Amino acid sequence: TILKGDKPQQPSLPFQMPGVKSDPTDMYKINLIVDNSGLKGAPVVLELNPTYSRLFGATEKEARFGALITDYTMIRAGSAHRANGGFFVVPVEGLFTNPMIYESLKRAITNEKLEIEEPTARIGFMITKSLTPEPIPFDAKVIIVGDPQWYQILFARDREFKELFKVKAEFDTTMDRNEENIKSYASFICTLCNKEGLMHLDPSGVAAVIEYSSRLAADKTKMSTQFADVSDIIREANFYAKGEEANIITRKHINRALEE
């Protein structure tokens, strides 16, 4: 309740930035970090580049006058938040690029909560003070995909793995190279480019990727479902296309990525 003469309480800053005027309406802004209202069913999220911040979100910071500042409008969701209430698919290889990623994912599954925090906070080391949002309830089916040997390694060496991931399903590593699957493959490529901000591929680039997929499958009538490897090639091709100041990825860029 605000009585006559009272003023709304505003969060205080540790010091006033010179020359910077605060907007009194900032404290009333809304930061909607996930909006799945347009989905017709449960969300299905495939995270092909599972870095810590891409998985669990982050609180961004802005440099002003030599200082890093942040507020709640800079809180960003991760792919785990977008998968909440649905299915979350992660390639196993990416979980071990940073030792904190796998442990944090297990913690989220066990505690049924997602926490947005600095990665260094997990090991008790903080460089700068930052916001700590309240944990968000987490309810999603987490699916880890990878080669069978990864399952054997984790099953043998991680006691928690067998408790958290009780169902093992084996899928074919190839698919028929027919018109329908080629269209699906092209759709996957388009989705990857949109999601990661990559240049799109022209028809020759898509054809080169499909040919590479058949080589991975070791059968010209099949296409590989090793999407992590295919995605890496597209990312590399994007790098080379940028270097040439091109606006689209072509067969030439795909071939160069394959040669390097």
GROMACS .gro file of C-alpha atoms in nm:
model
  260
    1THR     CA    1   0.000   0.000   0.000
    2ILE     CA    2   0.133   0.346  -0.092
    3LEU     CA    3   0.011   0.621   0.139
    4LYS     CA    4  -0.017   0.983   0.036
    5GLY     CA    5   0.324   1.139   0.041
    6ASP     CA    6   0.502   0.804   0.013
    7LYS     CA    7   0.726   0.732  -0.284
    8PRO     CA    8   0.774   0.388  -0.439
    9GLN     CA    9   1.090   0.223  -0.318
   10GLN     CA   10   1.348   0.180  -0.594
   11PRO     CA   11   1.647  -0.050  -0.578
   12SER     CA   12   1.953   0.151  -0.485
   13LEU     CA   13   2.276   0.145  -0.681
   14PRO     CA   14   2.609   0.109  -0.505
   15PHE     CA   15   2.710   0.438  -0.667
   16GLN     CA   16   2.564   0.684  -0.914
   17MET     CA   17   2.700   0.655  -1.265
   18PRO     CA   18   2.814   1.000  -1.380
   19GLY     CA   19   2.607   1.133  -1.664
   20VAL     CA   20   2.362   0.840  -1.651
   21LYS     CA   21   1.999   0.909  -1.564
   22SER     CA   22   1.792   0.620  -1.440
   23ASP     CA   23   1.454   0.560  -1.600
   24PRO     CA   24   1.190   0.535  -1.322
   25THR     CA   25   0.985   0.296  -1.537
   26ASP     CA   26   1.267   0.039  -1.557
   27MET     CA   27   1.159  -0.129  -1.234
   28TYR     CA   28   0.817  -0.204  -1.389
   29LYS     CA   29   0.942  -0.367  -1.709
   30ILE     CA   30   0.876  -0.735  -1.772
   31ASN     CA   31   1.145  -0.979  -1.880
   32LEU     CA   32   0.973  -1.280  -2.036
   33ILE     CA   33   1.259  -1.527  -2.075
   34VAL     CA   34   1.056  -1.806  -2.241
   35ASP     CA   35   0.737  -1.792  -2.445
   36ASN     CA   36   0.601  -2.129  -2.559
   37SER     CA   37   0.246  -2.001  -2.599
   38GLY     CA   38   0.260  -2.055  -2.975
   39LEU     CA   39   0.333  -2.427  -2.947
   40LYS     CA   40   0.056  -2.676  -3.014
   41GLY     CA   41   0.212  -2.949  -2.802
   42ALA     CA   42   0.496  -3.006  -2.559
   43PRO     CA   43   0.825  -2.837  -2.656
   44VAL     CA   44   1.099  -3.052  -2.808
   45VAL     CA   45   1.439  -2.883  -2.789
   46LEU     CA   46   1.758  -3.018  -2.947
   47GLU     CA   47   2.068  -2.843  -2.815
   48LEU     CA   48   2.352  -2.908  -3.058
   49ASN     CA   49   2.599  -2.673  -2.891
   50PRO     CA   50   2.561  -2.739  -2.517
   51THR     CA   51   2.778  -2.475  -2.355
   52TYR     CA   52   2.696  -2.388  -1.994
   53SER     CA   53   2.517  -2.062  -2.072
   54ARG     CA   54   2.329  -2.205  -2.371
   55LEU     CA   55   2.196  -2.485  -2.151
   56PHE     CA   56   2.121  -2.309  -1.824
   57GLY     CA   57   2.096  -1.943  -1.919
   58ALA     CA   58   2.295  -1.646  -1.796
   59THR     CA   59   2.274  -1.301  -1.649
   60GLU     CA   60   2.431  -1.070  -1.902
   61LYS     CA   61   2.633  -0.766  -1.803
   62GLU     CA   62   2.686  -0.430  -1.964
   63ALA     CA   63   3.004  -0.223  -1.938
   64ARG     CA   64   2.949   0.138  -1.838
   65PHE     CA   65   3.228   0.373  -1.743
   66GLY     CA   66   3.463   0.087  -1.663
   67ALA     CA   67   3.214  -0.102  -1.446
   68LEU     CA   68   2.998  -0.406  -1.520
   69ILE     CA   69   2.632  -0.358  -1.437
   70THR     CA   70   2.330  -0.584  -1.469
   71ASP     CA   71   1.964  -0.602  -1.378
   72TYR     CA   72   1.676  -0.846  -1.411
   73THR     CA   73   1.607  -0.741  -1.772
   74MET     CA   74   1.942  -0.895  -1.868
   75ILE     CA   75   1.850  -1.243  -1.745
   76ARG     CA   76   1.852  -1.483  -2.041
   77ALA     CA   77   1.702  -1.831  -2.057
   78GLY     CA   78   1.887  -2.143  -2.166
   79SER     CA   79   1.766  -2.426  -2.384
   80ALA     CA   80   1.672  -2.623  -2.071
   81HIS     CA   81   1.420  -2.351  -1.985
   82ARG     CA   82   1.271  -2.365  -2.335
   83ALA     CA   83   1.236  -2.744  -2.302
   84ASN     CA   84   1.059  -2.721  -1.967
   85GLY     CA   85   0.742  -2.927  -1.973
   86GLY     CA   86   0.857  -3.121  -2.278
   87PHE     CA   87   1.160  -3.304  -2.411
   88PHE     CA   88   1.524  -3.197  -2.395
   89VAL     CA   89   1.772  -3.367  -2.630
   90VAL     CA   90   2.147  -3.319  -2.580
   91PRO     CA   91   2.446  -3.487  -2.753
   92VAL     CA   92   2.658  -3.659  -2.492
   93GLU     CA   93   2.992  -3.536  -2.632
   94GLY     CA   94   2.900  -3.175  -2.565
   95LEU     CA   95   2.825  -3.242  -2.199
   96PHE     CA   96   3.192  -3.297  -2.127
   97THR     CA   97   3.342  -2.991  -2.296
   98ASN     CA   98   3.311  -2.833  -1.952
   99PRO     CA   99   3.309  -3.052  -1.638
  100MET     CA  100   3.039  -2.837  -1.478
  101ILE     CA  101   2.785  -2.896  -1.756
  102TYR     CA  102   2.719  -3.265  -1.690
  103GLU     CA  103   2.713  -3.220  -1.312
  104SER     CA  104   2.476  -2.922  -1.340
  105LEU     CA  105   2.242  -3.117  -1.568
  106LYS     CA  106   2.228  -3.406  -1.320
  107ARG     CA  107   2.163  -3.159  -1.040
  108ALA     CA  108   1.874  -3.003  -1.232
  109ILE     CA  109   1.718  -3.344  -1.295
  110THR     CA  110   1.764  -3.459  -0.935
  111ASN     CA  111   1.641  -3.138  -0.769
  112GLU     CA  112   1.382  -3.068  -1.041
  113LYS     CA  113   1.504  -2.708  -1.048
  114LEU     CA  114   1.692  -2.486  -1.289
  115GLU     CA  115   1.928  -2.225  -1.152
  116ILE     CA  116   2.065  -1.933  -1.352
  117GLU     CA  117   2.402  -1.851  -1.203
  118GLU     CA  118   2.760  -1.782  -1.298
  119PRO     CA  119   2.949  -2.103  -1.384
  120THR     CA  120   3.228  -2.001  -1.147
  121ALA     CA  121   2.978  -1.985  -0.861
  122ARG     CA  122   2.941  -2.363  -0.880
  123ILE     CA  123   3.302  -2.404  -0.771
  124GLY     CA  124   3.283  -2.133  -0.507
  125PHE     CA  125   3.469  -1.869  -0.706
  126MET     CA  126   3.311  -1.538  -0.802
  127ILE     CA  127   3.486  -1.257  -0.986
  128THR     CA  128   3.204  -1.004  -0.962
  129LYS     CA  129   2.882  -0.990  -0.766
  130SER     CA  130   2.579  -1.064  -0.981
  131LEU     CA  131   2.206  -1.129  -0.962
  132THR     CA  132   2.092  -1.468  -0.839
  133PRO     CA  133   1.743  -1.542  -0.976
  134GLU     CA  134   1.522  -1.781  -0.782
  135PRO     CA  135   1.537  -2.145  -0.903
  136ILE     CA  136   1.273  -2.239  -1.160
  137PRO     CA  137   1.086  -2.574  -1.133
  138PHE     CA  138   1.214  -2.813  -1.399
  139ASP     CA  139   1.002  -3.090  -1.545
  140ALA     CA  140   1.131  -3.226  -1.874
  141LYS     CA  141   1.230  -3.560  -2.020
  142VAL     CA  142   1.605  -3.535  -2.074
  143ILE     CA  143   1.740  -3.748  -2.358
  144ILE     CA  144   2.114  -3.790  -2.407
  145VAL     CA  145   2.219  -3.916  -2.749
  146GLY     CA  146   2.557  -4.053  -2.852
  147ASP     CA  147   2.764  -4.353  -2.947
  148PRO     CA  148   2.704  -4.676  -2.750
  149GLN     CA  149   3.050  -4.662  -2.591
  150TRP     CA  150   2.952  -4.344  -2.409
  151TYR     CA  151   2.671  -4.536  -2.242
  152GLN     CA  152   2.910  -4.809  -2.132
  153ILE     CA  153   3.159  -4.558  -1.991
  154LEU     CA  154   2.901  -4.359  -1.796
  155PHE     CA  155   2.721  -4.670  -1.675
  156ALA     CA  156   3.047  -4.811  -1.538
  157ARG     CA  157   3.198  -4.494  -1.392
  158ASP     CA  158   2.906  -4.280  -1.278
  159ARG     CA  159   2.682  -4.428  -1.012
  160GLU     CA  160   2.417  -4.158  -1.060
  161PHE     CA  161   2.393  -4.214  -1.435
  162LYS     CA  162   2.210  -4.547  -1.408
  163GLU     CA  163   1.963  -4.393  -1.162
  164LEU     CA  164   1.884  -4.084  -1.370
  165PHE     CA  165   1.888  -4.242  -1.716
  166LYS     CA  166   1.716  -4.577  -1.675
  167VAL     CA  167   1.602  -4.633  -2.033
  168LYS     CA  168   1.847  -4.715  -2.311
  169ALA     CA  169   1.721  -4.703  -2.668
  170GLU     CA  170   1.930  -4.783  -2.973
  171PHE     CA  171   1.856  -4.603  -3.298
  172ASP     CA  172   1.982  -4.663  -3.647
  173THR     CA  173   2.269  -4.432  -3.738
  174THR     CA  174   2.146  -4.402  -4.096
  175MET     CA  175   1.828  -4.317  -4.283
  176ASP     CA  176   1.716  -4.387  -4.638
  177ARG     CA  177   1.819  -4.126  -4.892
  178ASN     CA  178   1.478  -4.063  -5.040
  179GLU     CA  179   1.291  -3.746  -5.132
  180GLU     CA  180   1.103  -3.719  -4.803
  181ASN     CA  181   1.416  -3.763  -4.589
  182ILE     CA  182   1.615  -3.521  -4.805
  183LYS     CA  183   1.347  -3.256  -4.739
  184SER     CA  184   1.368  -3.333  -4.367
  185TYR     CA  185   1.747  -3.302  -4.381
  186ALA     CA  186   1.718  -2.965  -4.555
  187SER     CA  187   1.471  -2.856  -4.287
  188PHE     CA  188   1.718  -2.957  -4.016
  189ILE     CA  189   1.991  -2.751  -4.186
  190CYS     CA  190   1.761  -2.449  -4.206
  191THR     CA  191   1.665  -2.483  -3.838
  192LEU     CA  192   2.031  -2.506  -3.735
  193CYS     CA  193   2.117  -2.189  -3.929
  194ASN     CA  194   1.824  -1.997  -3.781
  195LYS     CA  195   1.896  -2.111  -3.428
  196GLU     CA  196   2.269  -2.036  -3.432
  197GLY     CA  197   2.260  -1.729  -3.652
  198LEU     CA  198   2.452  -1.894  -3.936
  199MET     CA  199   2.426  -1.805  -4.302
  200HIS     CA  200   2.181  -2.018  -4.495
  201LEU     CA  201   2.291  -2.268  -4.758
  202ASP     CA  202   2.210  -2.241  -5.125
  203PRO     CA  203   2.096  -2.558  -5.310
  204SER     CA  204   2.455  -2.651  -5.395
  205GLY     CA  205   2.553  -2.622  -5.028
  206VAL     CA  206   2.262  -2.839  -4.916
  207ALA     CA  207   2.352  -3.097  -5.181
  208ALA     CA  208   2.713  -3.101  -5.060
  209VAL     CA  209   2.600  -3.162  -4.701
  210ILE     CA  210   2.374  -3.449  -4.809
  211GLU     CA  211   2.659  -3.603  -5.009
  212TYR     CA  212   2.882  -3.576  -4.702
  213SER     CA  213   2.607  -3.739  -4.497
  214SER     CA  214   2.603  -4.034  -4.739
  215ARG     CA  215   2.981  -4.067  -4.706
  216LEU     CA  216   2.941  -4.080  -4.328
  217ALA     CA  217   2.686  -4.357  -4.374
  218ALA     CA  218   2.926  -4.537  -4.614
  219ASP     CA  219   2.632  -4.597  -4.847
  220LYS     CA  220   2.515  -4.370  -5.129
  221THR     CA  221   2.156  -4.483  -5.072
  222LYS     CA  222   2.165  -4.377  -4.705
  223MET     CA  223   2.220  -4.061  -4.503
  224SER     CA  224   2.388  -4.040  -4.165
  225THR     CA  225   2.196  -3.933  -3.856
  226GLN     CA  226   2.515  -3.814  -3.685
  227PHE     CA  227   2.381  -3.461  -3.679
  228ALA     CA  228   2.652  -3.331  -3.446
  229ASP     CA  229   2.920  -3.404  -3.709
  230VAL     CA  230   2.709  -3.253  -3.986
  231SER     CA  231   2.646  -2.942  -3.775
  232ASP     CA  232   3.018  -2.895  -3.715
  233ILE     CA  233   3.083  -2.892  -4.090
  234ILE     CA  234   2.813  -2.630  -4.145
  235ARG     CA  235   2.959  -2.411  -3.869
  236GLU     CA  236   3.305  -2.433  -4.026
  237ALA     CA  237   3.164  -2.354  -4.369
  238ASN     CA  238   2.991  -2.051  -4.220
  239PHE     CA  239   3.329  -1.933  -4.089
  240TYR     CA  240   3.485  -1.957  -4.434
  241ALA     CA  241   3.188  -1.787  -4.598
  242LYS     CA  242   3.220  -1.496  -4.355
  243GLY     CA  243   3.591  -1.473  -4.434
  244GLU     CA  244   3.502  -1.424  -4.801
  245GLU     CA  245   3.231  -1.172  -4.708
  246ALA     CA  246   2.975  -1.395  -4.876
  247ASN     CA  247   2.608  -1.377  -4.782
  248ILE     CA  248   2.531  -1.746  -4.832
  249ILE     CA  249   2.706  -2.081  -4.785
  250THR     CA  250   2.777  -2.267  -5.108
  251ARG     CA  251   2.926  -2.603  -5.205
  252LYS     CA  252   3.268  -2.436  -5.218
  253HIS     CA  253   3.251  -2.347  -4.849
  254ILE     CA  254   3.125  -2.693  -4.750
  255ASN     CA  255   3.407  -2.858  -4.946
  256ARG     CA  256   3.665  -2.633  -4.784
  257ALA     CA  257   3.532  -2.722  -4.439
  258LEU     CA  258   3.562  -3.090  -4.528
  259GLU     CA  259   3.918  -3.048  -4.651
  260GLU     CA  260   4.046  -2.868  -4.341
   0.00000   0.00000   0.00000
